[in-house]
């Protein structure tokens, strides 16, 4: 750059010396031929800048190279007229066309190279530049140019004054770029702007000399030489000093008023001048006025559009901020703060409308192993997938939140305890039913423990203390963890169906699980226990019966321990002896409960769970109400679980097929009242699918 500046300054000094010599020894060749040297250099350097630069800067330099080439072409045409045709160019010639075209191409070069990247900002910048140029040109015309014109101005006068007007347009384009909010102009942009500023002043002086019929001075050529030198330096700066594209900056104040004010003043000036002259408005003046008013109107429309867009963006930003304030960024569900606020609101609404409100707390079992074994990013991905499964198991109106770490909370307005337990069971099954991805093609199977608490109903937690409701759900969750994980525990009436009776013998529970595992890969006795309790609750039975039916459902098949494995797993029809052995298992279950479990109160129930309502069942042929109600309930739920399971002797049925079988046997094998209640629960979606056996 130092060498380029030195060469440029040196050339200007040489050109000045040539001008002095030309005055002493008059010779146009001595000035005109060297005059082309910096212009040719500017064209070559502009082409080089267009070759080495990139992006929008390259596009700008391609246009500037074209602009400089047009300028050089105009000069060549002028030289052709002077030295080939041996006569000066006409007042308005082809050279003027190329000169003015170079200005026209330069304006988009500036807007592309250092203007805004946004289309709308380009429009605003161009409009601002146009308003500034037209406004300043109009004011200049009124103040300086018009008084200097002869009574009958020639076309050459107007063409001559077009040059400074284009110079003003380019300088104001640079000003408009600044008004559009650029971070800073690149060095080459500053040099290009300086070149056009010098050109504008030089063109203005030339226009006055044309109007004054005085074009003898060659010193005016120094201005255009300075312009060419500055363009060459700008190209060198673009080649040798690569700079990032200009960035937009946030403006502390709105400068749009600058071009608008100038344009408005110009329009007012035209009208005032017309009133002073008392003459008709000329066609040219009318065009200028219309252009000014159209520009002002268009700019105002853009301002309105800008402010509307900004207001829309602000509203969207506020909505996003509100969403982020209540949303967990990792899982996309609500956060704990929002959950607690909605708990308070829903508790007040439930208390006011006398409706129930349930809370479900969920914790992933042994989740630390995922983080330790696969890394925390994998753990984060798992949490997001679990959140999706939870949302898919509840209603759209329910609140799902990440309560902490690997713990989630669900707020279920209007849901009583029995439905909340079934929803929690659906969530548990959706998590344990299939594996979740941890990345890199690896999957892991997870289970969860859930605690349920309900308020707003008889014998439930008072809604005046919603935090206490959460505490009860948390305590139920702790019980689920303590009793083996992968289970649902309710804090109130519907206590854990698996451990519905705290005195249930653990050894017999283990035996029930072992028998279930022998017969199927899915749960059986746990589902029978859970569904039996739901049916008993729907029938309006008392708490003691609820506990008894849940316990009986859990242990109804323990007598099968006395049946040979070959019989239990046999796929072909059983022989008479094998049937006799299998039919003894209800009595064996009763015996084990009496002798080993100390629970004779359950013996009568499990002994009768294969009795049929029409009296054709076994082992004693009981019928109707002679069968304990608990046994009649277990008969239905046991049959449903068996039909849905894949047993050695029978493939699983679909829900529709199993439902048809319950309806077919209503009144024969099953108590009609119990069957109807059970099918109602199926219709309501409260009887879920069979899950895989729980793993501690």
XYZ file of C-alpha atoms in Angstrom:
696
model
C 0.000 0.000 0.000
C 2.867 2.376 0.753
C 4.356 1.719 -2.695
C 0.953 2.184 -4.321
C 0.359 5.478 -2.506
C 3.850 6.649 -3.395
C 3.359 5.807 -7.063
C -0.043 7.478 -7.119
C 1.226 10.690 -5.514
C 4.251 10.625 -7.772
C 2.103 10.327 -10.859
C -0.058 13.270 -9.791
C 3.106 15.343 -9.381
C 4.289 14.282 -12.854
C 0.899 15.149 -14.353
C 0.977 18.577 -12.702
C 4.420 19.186 -14.198
C 3.093 18.163 -17.620
C 0.257 20.671 -17.229
C 2.755 23.444 -16.476
C 4.831 22.447 -19.509
C 1.689 22.395 -21.672
C 0.915 25.964 -20.624
C 4.411 27.114 -21.626
C 4.524 25.005 -24.794
C 0.856 24.490 -25.765
C 0.277 20.826 -26.713
C -2.842 18.729 -26.128
C -0.987 15.487 -26.773
C 1.371 16.246 -23.890
C -1.629 16.136 -21.512
C -4.248 13.947 -23.195
C -2.144 10.832 -23.735
C -0.641 10.685 -20.190
C -4.160 11.456 -18.910
C -5.207 7.901 -19.845
C -2.420 6.215 -17.853
C -4.047 6.107 -14.332
C -7.427 5.231 -15.858
C -5.916 2.245 -17.663
C -4.167 1.283 -14.406
C -7.452 1.577 -12.493
C -9.181 -0.721 -15.001
C -6.417 -3.332 -14.729
C -6.251 -3.202 -10.934
C -10.071 -3.382 -10.693
C -10.039 -6.524 -12.821
C -7.357 -8.019 -10.573
C -9.414 -7.174 -7.477
C -12.457 -8.854 -9.053
C -10.303 -11.946 -9.671
C -8.834 -12.378 -6.162
C -11.714 -11.269 -3.943
C -14.649 -13.455 -2.885
C -18.348 -13.198 -2.099
C -20.171 -9.906 -2.329
C -16.860 -8.033 -2.460
C -16.029 -9.851 -5.682
C -19.401 -8.935 -7.193
C -18.794 -5.302 -6.235
C -15.368 -5.273 -7.886
C -16.696 -6.898 -11.045
C -19.177 -4.009 -11.291
C -16.479 -1.444 -10.446
C -14.182 -2.925 -13.101
C -17.049 -2.561 -15.601
C -17.616 1.012 -14.394
C -13.956 1.923 -14.852
C -13.896 0.188 -18.246
C -16.885 2.303 -19.332
C -15.054 5.402 -18.154
C -11.948 4.401 -20.142
C -14.137 3.682 -23.181
C -15.563 7.184 -22.961
C -12.071 8.633 -22.804
C -11.001 6.565 -25.830
C -14.039 7.843 -27.760
C -13.071 11.382 -26.821
C -9.477 10.802 -27.980
C -10.820 9.281 -31.196
C -12.817 12.413 -31.945
C -9.875 14.656 -31.124
C -6.924 12.911 -32.750
C -8.349 10.558 -35.390
C -11.214 12.641 -36.703
C -9.165 15.794 -36.078
C -12.148 17.556 -34.529
C -13.466 17.859 -31.060
C -16.369 15.725 -29.921
C -19.865 17.137 -30.313
C -21.558 18.809 -27.370
C -23.363 15.556 -26.560
C -21.473 12.495 -27.783
C -21.084 8.758 -27.295
C -18.356 9.588 -24.798
C -20.995 11.146 -22.532
C -23.012 7.932 -22.738
C -20.064 5.852 -21.498
C -19.137 8.411 -18.821
C -22.670 8.455 -17.380
C -23.025 4.671 -17.716
C -19.957 4.233 -15.533
C -21.763 6.126 -12.777
C -24.918 4.036 -13.230
C -22.945 0.795 -12.785
C -21.038 2.176 -9.778
C -24.183 2.668 -7.673
C -25.191 -1.053 -7.483
C -21.499 -1.898 -6.978
C -21.514 0.126 -3.771
C -24.837 -1.296 -2.609
C -23.714 -4.882 -3.256
C -20.209 -4.539 -1.842
C -20.832 -2.599 1.341
C -24.602 -2.486 1.544
C -26.918 -4.675 3.593
C -27.192 -8.415 3.011
C -30.979 -8.205 3.372
C -33.108 -7.519 0.310
C -35.270 -5.042 2.178
C -32.215 -3.155 3.399
C -30.984 -2.929 -0.218
C -34.282 -1.351 -1.171
C -34.126 1.053 1.758
C -30.517 1.973 0.988
C -31.261 2.589 -2.673
C -34.339 4.608 -1.815
C -32.440 6.663 0.773
C -29.680 7.279 -1.745
C -32.213 8.321 -4.344
C -33.965 10.687 -1.963
C -30.677 12.222 -0.841
C -29.413 12.591 -4.383
C -32.690 13.976 -5.718
C -33.139 16.241 -2.706
C -29.600 17.619 -2.735
C -29.628 17.879 -6.529
C -32.910 19.773 -6.470
C -31.662 22.145 -3.796
C -28.380 22.617 -5.673
C -30.267 23.231 -8.884
C -32.464 25.876 -7.260
C -29.643 27.586 -5.392
C -26.672 27.385 -7.728
C -27.265 25.758 -11.111
C -30.515 27.301 -12.311
C -29.363 30.919 -11.761
C -26.176 30.161 -13.730
C -27.899 28.761 -16.805
C -28.473 30.966 -19.826
C -31.949 31.995 -20.866
C -32.108 29.143 -23.327
C -30.007 26.291 -21.886
C -28.636 23.738 -24.303
C -28.810 19.949 -24.038
C -25.083 20.020 -23.378
C -25.754 22.126 -20.268
C -28.096 19.513 -18.867
C -25.713 16.682 -19.732
C -22.851 18.551 -18.075
C -24.868 19.004 -14.889
C -25.815 15.310 -14.930
C -22.212 14.484 -14.038
C -22.148 16.208 -10.618
C -25.645 14.931 -9.945
C -24.429 11.364 -10.443
C -21.433 12.143 -8.257
C -23.769 13.357 -5.542
C -25.901 10.231 -6.044
C -22.894 7.971 -5.475
C -21.681 9.876 -2.420
C -25.192 9.856 -0.985
C -25.393 6.135 -1.722
C -22.385 5.711 0.527
C -24.137 7.883 3.107
C -27.264 5.751 2.765
C -25.193 2.643 3.413
C -24.057 4.273 6.622
C -27.652 5.159 7.466
C -28.594 1.512 6.863
C -26.455 0.547 9.850
C -23.076 -0.752 8.660
C -20.514 -1.686 11.285
C -17.761 0.065 9.339
C -16.775 0.630 5.726
C -13.869 -1.426 4.349
C -10.743 0.472 3.367
C -11.432 0.013 -0.340
C -14.965 1.351 0.179
C -13.613 4.507 1.794
C -11.184 5.030 -1.110
C -13.906 4.434 -3.711
C -16.143 6.912 -1.894
C -13.342 9.460 -1.774
C -12.763 8.976 -5.512
C -16.396 9.611 -6.345
C -16.492 12.608 -4.004
C -13.543 14.130 -5.850
C -15.263 13.257 -9.139
C -18.457 14.980 -8.007
C -16.623 18.205 -7.152
C -14.626 18.060 -10.389
C -17.755 17.397 -12.451
C -19.513 20.311 -10.768
C -16.655 22.660 -11.609
C -16.669 21.338 -15.169
C -20.429 21.880 -15.423
C -20.007 25.507 -14.384
C -17.274 26.017 -16.943
C -19.593 24.569 -19.606
C -22.387 26.897 -18.530
C -19.975 29.822 -18.512
C -18.678 28.895 -21.995
C -15.169 28.564 -20.556
C -13.464 25.228 -21.071
C -9.914 26.331 -21.723
C -8.335 25.311 -18.402
C -6.580 21.923 -18.337
C -6.122 22.016 -14.582
C -9.616 20.559 -14.111
C -8.165 17.269 -15.372
C -6.236 16.953 -12.086
C -9.501 16.119 -10.314
C -10.218 13.171 -12.603
C -6.619 12.024 -12.282
C -7.038 12.031 -8.488
C -10.249 9.997 -8.982
C -8.407 7.407 -11.086
C -5.541 7.200 -8.582
C -7.982 6.683 -5.698
C -9.777 3.936 -7.637
C -6.450 2.214 -8.259
C -5.530 2.480 -4.568
C -8.940 1.067 -3.664
C -8.288 -1.955 -5.889
C -4.843 -2.462 -4.324
C -6.455 -2.265 -0.865
C -8.997 -4.923 -1.835
C -6.207 -7.171 -3.188
C -3.598 -6.679 -0.455
C -5.810 -6.128 2.587
C -8.626 -8.734 2.598
C -11.363 -7.668 4.996
C -14.526 -9.413 6.148
C -17.787 -8.241 4.675
C -19.235 -5.224 6.462
C -21.534 -6.164 9.333
C -24.737 -4.518 10.427
C -24.702 -2.717 13.722
C -27.440 -1.769 16.124
C -28.120 1.921 15.785
C -28.623 3.975 18.911
C -30.887 6.351 16.997
C -32.951 6.269 13.838
C -31.221 8.290 11.065
C -33.943 7.687 8.512
C -35.085 11.262 9.078
C -31.975 12.622 7.313
C -32.862 11.691 3.712
C -36.551 12.275 4.392
C -35.897 15.770 5.713
C -33.660 16.712 2.784
C -36.191 15.415 0.274
C -39.035 17.230 2.016
C -37.069 20.491 2.083
C -36.317 20.112 -1.627
C -39.992 19.637 -2.457
C -41.001 22.592 -0.322
C -38.251 24.666 -1.968
C -39.575 23.892 -5.422
C -43.083 24.929 -4.425
C -41.880 28.140 -2.762
C -39.740 29.033 -5.780
C -42.720 28.475 -8.033
C -44.859 30.802 -5.907
C -42.157 33.478 -5.950
C -41.732 33.296 -9.750
C -45.514 33.307 -10.271
C -44.936 31.054 -13.278
C -46.457 27.766 -14.311
C -44.919 24.544 -13.065
C -42.767 23.120 -15.846
C -42.878 19.485 -16.869
C -39.428 18.824 -15.432
C -40.322 20.450 -12.128
C -43.536 18.412 -11.946
C -41.609 15.194 -12.551
C -39.147 16.088 -9.792
C -41.979 16.906 -7.379
C -43.765 13.656 -8.151
C -40.529 11.713 -7.741
C -39.860 13.351 -4.379
C -43.364 12.703 -3.085
C -43.321 9.095 -4.388
C -39.975 8.521 -2.683
C -41.215 10.004 0.576
C -44.367 7.862 0.466
C -42.425 4.684 -0.385
C -39.929 5.338 2.390
C -42.746 5.897 4.864
C -44.328 2.606 3.825
C -41.004 0.864 4.392
C -40.746 2.466 7.825
C -44.214 1.163 8.686
C -43.257 -2.267 7.363
C -40.041 -2.212 9.401
C -41.831 -1.312 12.581
C -44.539 -3.905 11.966
C -41.868 -6.551 11.380
C -39.993 -5.487 14.498
C -43.200 -5.593 16.537
C -43.914 -9.094 15.203
C -40.385 -10.220 16.015
C -40.685 -8.710 19.481
C -43.947 -10.546 20.148
C -42.434 -13.801 18.895
C -39.364 -13.222 21.050
C -41.537 -12.576 24.093
C -43.527 -15.744 23.425
C -40.297 -17.702 23.084
C -38.976 -16.207 26.315
C -42.214 -17.160 28.061
C -41.925 -20.704 26.673
C -38.314 -20.996 27.785
C -39.236 -19.706 31.236
C -41.670 -22.590 31.784
C -40.010 -25.341 29.709
C -37.207 -27.740 30.497
C -34.612 -27.120 27.806
C -33.459 -30.747 27.638
C -36.710 -32.697 27.410
C -39.161 -30.106 26.083
C -41.689 -30.756 28.854
C -42.558 -28.171 31.496
C -40.139 -27.360 34.300
C -40.642 -27.801 38.036
C -41.492 -24.161 38.687
C -44.353 -24.258 36.177
C -45.540 -27.603 37.588
C -45.747 -26.129 41.100
C -47.557 -23.023 39.878
C -50.098 -25.090 37.926
C -50.509 -27.395 40.935
C -51.616 -24.413 42.992
C -53.987 -23.186 40.255
C -55.505 -26.610 39.576
C -55.883 -27.298 43.309
C -57.874 -24.085 43.715
C -60.035 -24.964 40.701
C -60.622 -28.540 41.913
C -61.549 -27.292 45.368
C -63.939 -24.743 43.882
C -65.622 -27.232 41.526
C -65.466 -30.216 43.914
C -63.526 -32.359 41.416
C -60.525 -34.638 42.050
C -56.926 -33.806 41.274
C -54.172 -36.423 40.979
C -50.403 -36.154 40.986
C -48.054 -38.806 39.585
C -44.346 -38.709 40.348
C -42.026 -40.920 38.312
C -38.393 -41.821 38.821
C -36.295 -43.913 36.427
C -34.852 -46.997 38.108
C -31.061 -47.153 38.383
C -30.622 -44.343 35.853
C -27.131 -43.660 37.173
C -25.980 -46.779 35.337
C -26.889 -45.140 32.026
C -24.803 -42.047 32.758
C -21.903 -44.104 34.086
C -21.986 -46.670 31.296
C -22.742 -44.533 28.249
C -21.960 -40.951 29.284
C -24.085 -37.965 30.201
C -24.944 -37.031 26.566
C -26.502 -40.484 26.187
C -28.342 -39.960 29.465
C -29.712 -36.658 28.174
C -30.939 -38.358 24.990
C -32.642 -41.048 27.071
C -34.419 -38.454 29.221
C -35.783 -36.749 26.108
C -37.154 -40.068 24.807
C -38.703 -40.924 28.174
C -40.401 -37.518 28.243
C -41.951 -38.279 24.839
C -43.273 -41.613 26.105
C -44.812 -40.001 29.160
C -46.535 -37.356 27.038
C -47.876 -40.083 24.791
C -49.488 -41.841 27.766
C -51.465 -38.900 29.192
C -54.110 -36.540 27.907
C -53.171 -33.396 26.023
C -54.641 -31.324 28.867
C -52.445 -32.979 31.527
C -49.270 -31.293 32.740
C -46.015 -33.236 32.296
C -42.908 -31.717 33.865
C -39.350 -32.637 34.587
C -39.334 -32.504 38.372
C -35.587 -32.959 38.751
C -32.712 -35.156 37.483
C -34.388 -38.306 36.170
C -37.672 -37.587 37.974
C -40.851 -36.458 36.206
C -44.200 -35.246 37.474
C -47.688 -35.461 35.959
C -50.603 -33.280 37.021
C -53.951 -34.887 36.171
C -56.902 -32.502 36.724
C -60.292 -34.130 37.156
C -58.825 -37.642 37.521
C -59.664 -39.790 40.523
C -57.277 -42.227 42.126
C -58.262 -45.415 40.325
C -57.907 -43.776 36.908
C -54.657 -42.106 37.969
C -53.231 -45.491 38.959
C -54.153 -46.960 35.581
C -52.623 -43.965 33.761
C -49.482 -44.404 35.844
C -49.472 -48.070 34.910
C -49.727 -47.154 31.228
C -46.740 -44.833 31.656
C -44.797 -47.605 33.405
C -45.547 -50.037 30.599
C -44.693 -47.532 27.854
C -41.250 -47.085 29.415
C -40.489 -50.745 30.086
C -42.110 -52.189 26.957
C -39.296 -51.289 24.534
C -35.700 -50.182 24.650
C -34.503 -46.593 24.285
C -31.578 -45.520 22.116
C -28.372 -44.285 23.748
C -26.527 -43.523 20.492
C -24.122 -45.307 18.153
C -26.655 -48.049 17.501
C -26.867 -49.056 21.156
C -30.076 -49.459 23.159
C -30.934 -49.960 26.810
C -34.063 -51.153 28.577
C -35.278 -49.045 31.487
C -37.942 -49.367 34.128
C -39.572 -46.780 36.335
C -41.210 -46.461 39.726
C -44.277 -44.283 40.140
C -46.134 -42.789 43.080
C -49.735 -41.560 42.854
C -51.647 -39.222 45.163
C -55.158 -37.817 44.766
C -56.950 -34.952 46.461
C -60.424 -33.465 46.357
C -62.413 -36.645 47.077
C -63.664 -38.347 50.195
C -60.882 -39.835 52.313
C -58.241 -38.112 50.156
C -55.775 -35.349 50.816
C -57.339 -31.879 51.275
C -56.588 -29.589 48.329
C -55.964 -26.657 50.659
C -52.440 -28.078 50.961
C -51.346 -28.931 47.374
C -47.706 -29.328 48.460
C -48.853 -32.076 50.814
C -50.327 -33.865 47.801
C -46.907 -33.900 46.178
C -45.366 -35.144 49.401
C -47.817 -38.050 49.468
C -46.993 -38.926 45.849
C -43.295 -38.737 46.711
C -43.801 -41.068 49.675
C -45.676 -43.491 47.410
C -42.805 -43.291 44.936
C -40.385 -44.181 47.729
C -42.548 -47.212 48.586
C -42.436 -48.282 44.927
C -38.642 -48.103 45.025
C -38.458 -49.935 48.349
C -40.707 -52.796 47.241
C -38.785 -53.773 44.130
C -39.019 -50.948 41.573
C -40.858 -51.019 38.230
C -44.234 -50.659 39.872
C -46.993 -48.166 40.664
C -47.863 -47.351 44.262
C -50.798 -45.167 45.271
C -50.802 -43.118 48.443
C -54.520 -43.429 49.176
C -57.273 -45.915 48.642
C -55.794 -47.700 45.672
C -52.561 -48.817 47.290
C -50.012 -50.847 45.371
C -51.936 -53.761 43.830
C -48.865 -55.961 43.995
C -48.506 -55.314 47.714
C -52.118 -54.405 48.381
C -52.016 -56.245 51.692
C -48.989 -55.456 53.887
C -49.266 -58.931 55.490
C -48.944 -60.759 52.164
C -46.310 -63.512 52.670
C -43.171 -62.535 50.649
C -42.336 -66.213 50.034
C -45.674 -66.847 48.368
C -45.313 -63.660 46.299
C -41.968 -64.958 45.073
C -43.618 -68.286 44.252
C -46.339 -66.502 42.228
C -43.677 -64.672 40.184
C -41.822 -67.948 39.537
C -44.957 -69.618 38.206
C -45.772 -66.594 36.008
C -42.279 -66.764 34.520
C -42.750 -70.462 33.708
C -45.964 -69.836 31.800
C -45.267 -66.618 29.864
C -42.801 -63.850 29.167
C -45.345 -61.308 30.399
C -46.839 -60.493 33.753
C -49.918 -62.380 34.907
C -50.674 -62.346 38.627
C -49.665 -58.679 38.995
C -52.080 -57.707 36.220
C -54.861 -59.884 37.683
C -54.320 -58.222 41.063
C -54.344 -54.705 39.619
C -57.388 -55.203 37.399
C -59.321 -57.070 40.114
C -58.898 -54.119 42.432
C -60.179 -51.716 39.745
C -63.266 -53.877 39.155
C -63.931 -54.149 42.898
C -63.662 -50.387 43.268
C -66.064 -49.825 40.367
C -68.520 -52.264 41.977
C -68.435 -50.142 45.141
C -66.991 -52.803 47.449
C -65.502 -51.851 50.803
C -61.804 -51.399 51.555
C -61.387 -54.805 53.185
C -62.805 -56.512 50.097
C -60.571 -54.391 47.867
C -57.480 -55.545 49.730
C -58.643 -59.125 49.754
C -59.420 -59.301 46.027
C -56.058 -57.711 45.151
C -54.186 -60.161 47.373
C -56.150 -63.137 46.044
C -55.489 -62.079 42.474
C -51.783 -61.898 43.244
C -51.602 -65.425 44.730
C -54.397 -67.283 42.946
C -52.039 -69.544 40.919
C -49.451 -70.518 43.566
C -50.978 -74.017 43.752
C -49.589 -74.713 40.277
C -46.271 -75.368 41.985
C -47.585 -78.899 42.565
C -48.310 -79.372 38.845
C -45.551 -80.884 36.749
C -43.747 -78.499 34.424
C -44.464 -80.816 31.515
C -48.177 -80.395 32.138
C -47.976 -76.609 32.519
C -45.982 -76.257 29.313
C -47.819 -78.908 27.279
C -49.100 -77.623 23.947
C -51.151 -80.722 23.020
C -54.525 -81.564 24.638
C -54.164 -82.864 28.205
C -54.993 -86.431 29.171
C -57.610 -87.178 31.828
C -54.897 -87.685 34.434
C -53.169 -84.456 33.516
C -56.475 -82.603 33.717
C -57.080 -84.063 37.171
C -53.670 -82.873 38.297
C -54.280 -79.359 36.913
C -57.756 -79.093 38.444
C -56.315 -79.595 41.931
C -54.283 -76.363 41.849
C -57.055 -74.087 43.311
C -57.263 -76.329 46.406
C -53.459 -76.457 46.568
C -53.352 -72.640 46.459
C -55.814 -72.516 49.360
C -53.776 -75.072 51.299
C -50.541 -73.141 50.859
C -52.206 -69.909 51.972
C -53.577 -71.624 55.078
C -50.623 -73.790 56.040
C -47.670 -71.677 54.966
C -49.010 -68.166 54.655
C -51.315 -68.043 57.640
C -54.025 -66.454 55.478
C -57.153 -68.627 55.665
C -59.213 -65.542 54.755
C -57.810 -65.766 51.246
C -58.115 -69.540 50.942
C -61.830 -69.548 50.101
C -61.293 -66.948 47.387
C -58.415 -68.636 45.549
C -60.071 -72.040 45.912
C -63.110 -70.755 43.977
C -61.485 -68.721 41.182
C -62.152 -71.511 38.638
C -65.798 -71.943 39.642
C -68.259 -70.885 36.924
C -71.332 -68.708 37.390
C -73.570 -71.448 35.905
C -72.186 -74.098 38.303
C -70.103 -76.053 35.780
C -66.724 -75.040 37.145
C -64.274 -76.734 39.518
C -63.317 -77.929 42.094
C -66.760 -77.894 43.879
C -69.267 -76.785 41.225
C -70.351 -73.625 43.059
C -72.762 -71.339 41.207
C -74.081 -67.736 41.253
C -73.752 -65.840 44.496
C -72.517 -69.014 46.150
C -69.142 -68.105 44.695
C -67.351 -65.370 46.720
C -67.533 -62.016 44.920
C -63.733 -61.769 45.058
C -63.437 -65.114 43.221
C -66.006 -64.041 40.606
C -63.877 -60.946 39.923
C -60.618 -62.904 39.704
C -62.270 -65.365 37.305
C -62.836 -62.582 34.752
C -59.468 -60.837 35.146
C -57.566 -64.164 35.170
C -59.276 -65.224 31.930
C -58.525 -61.859 30.285
C -54.837 -62.022 31.240
C -54.578 -65.620 30.015
C -56.200 -64.775 26.674
C -53.802 -61.877 26.015
C -50.690 -63.892 26.937
C -48.711 -66.193 24.680
C -49.121 -69.563 26.421
C -47.654 -72.928 25.301
C -51.133 -74.261 24.636
C -52.663 -71.131 23.082
C -51.514 -68.131 21.024
C -52.509 -64.674 22.318
C -55.845 -63.212 21.293
C -56.411 -59.658 20.186
C -58.306 -57.324 22.498
C -61.323 -57.572 20.204
C -61.232 -61.396 20.267
C -60.795 -61.478 24.062
C -63.682 -59.033 24.465
C -65.905 -61.197 22.294
C -65.006 -64.214 24.442
C -65.951 -62.378 27.668
C -69.273 -61.351 26.126
C -69.932 -64.906 24.896
C -69.333 -66.412 28.339
C -71.283 -63.724 30.202
C -73.812 -65.521 32.413
C -72.225 -68.939 31.961
C -68.582 -68.777 32.987
C -68.646 -65.165 34.246
C -70.872 -63.187 36.599
C -72.787 -60.830 34.234
C -72.394 -57.821 36.569
C -68.651 -58.368 36.939
C -68.232 -58.952 33.198
C -70.100 -55.751 32.358
C -68.004 -53.637 34.744
C -64.804 -55.175 33.431
C -65.716 -54.496 29.797
C -66.629 -50.907 30.716
C -63.120 -50.477 32.137
C -61.667 -51.924 28.930
C -63.719 -49.473 26.863
C -62.500 -46.568 29.010
C -58.913 -47.634 28.440
C -58.288 -48.374 32.108
C -57.335 -51.989 31.510
C -53.860 -51.799 29.997
C -51.656 -54.242 28.163
C -49.593 -56.956 29.798
C -46.073 -55.832 30.664
C -42.924 -57.860 30.938
C -42.164 -59.124 34.444
C -40.742 -56.570 36.834
C -37.003 -56.651 37.397
C -35.571 -55.504 40.708
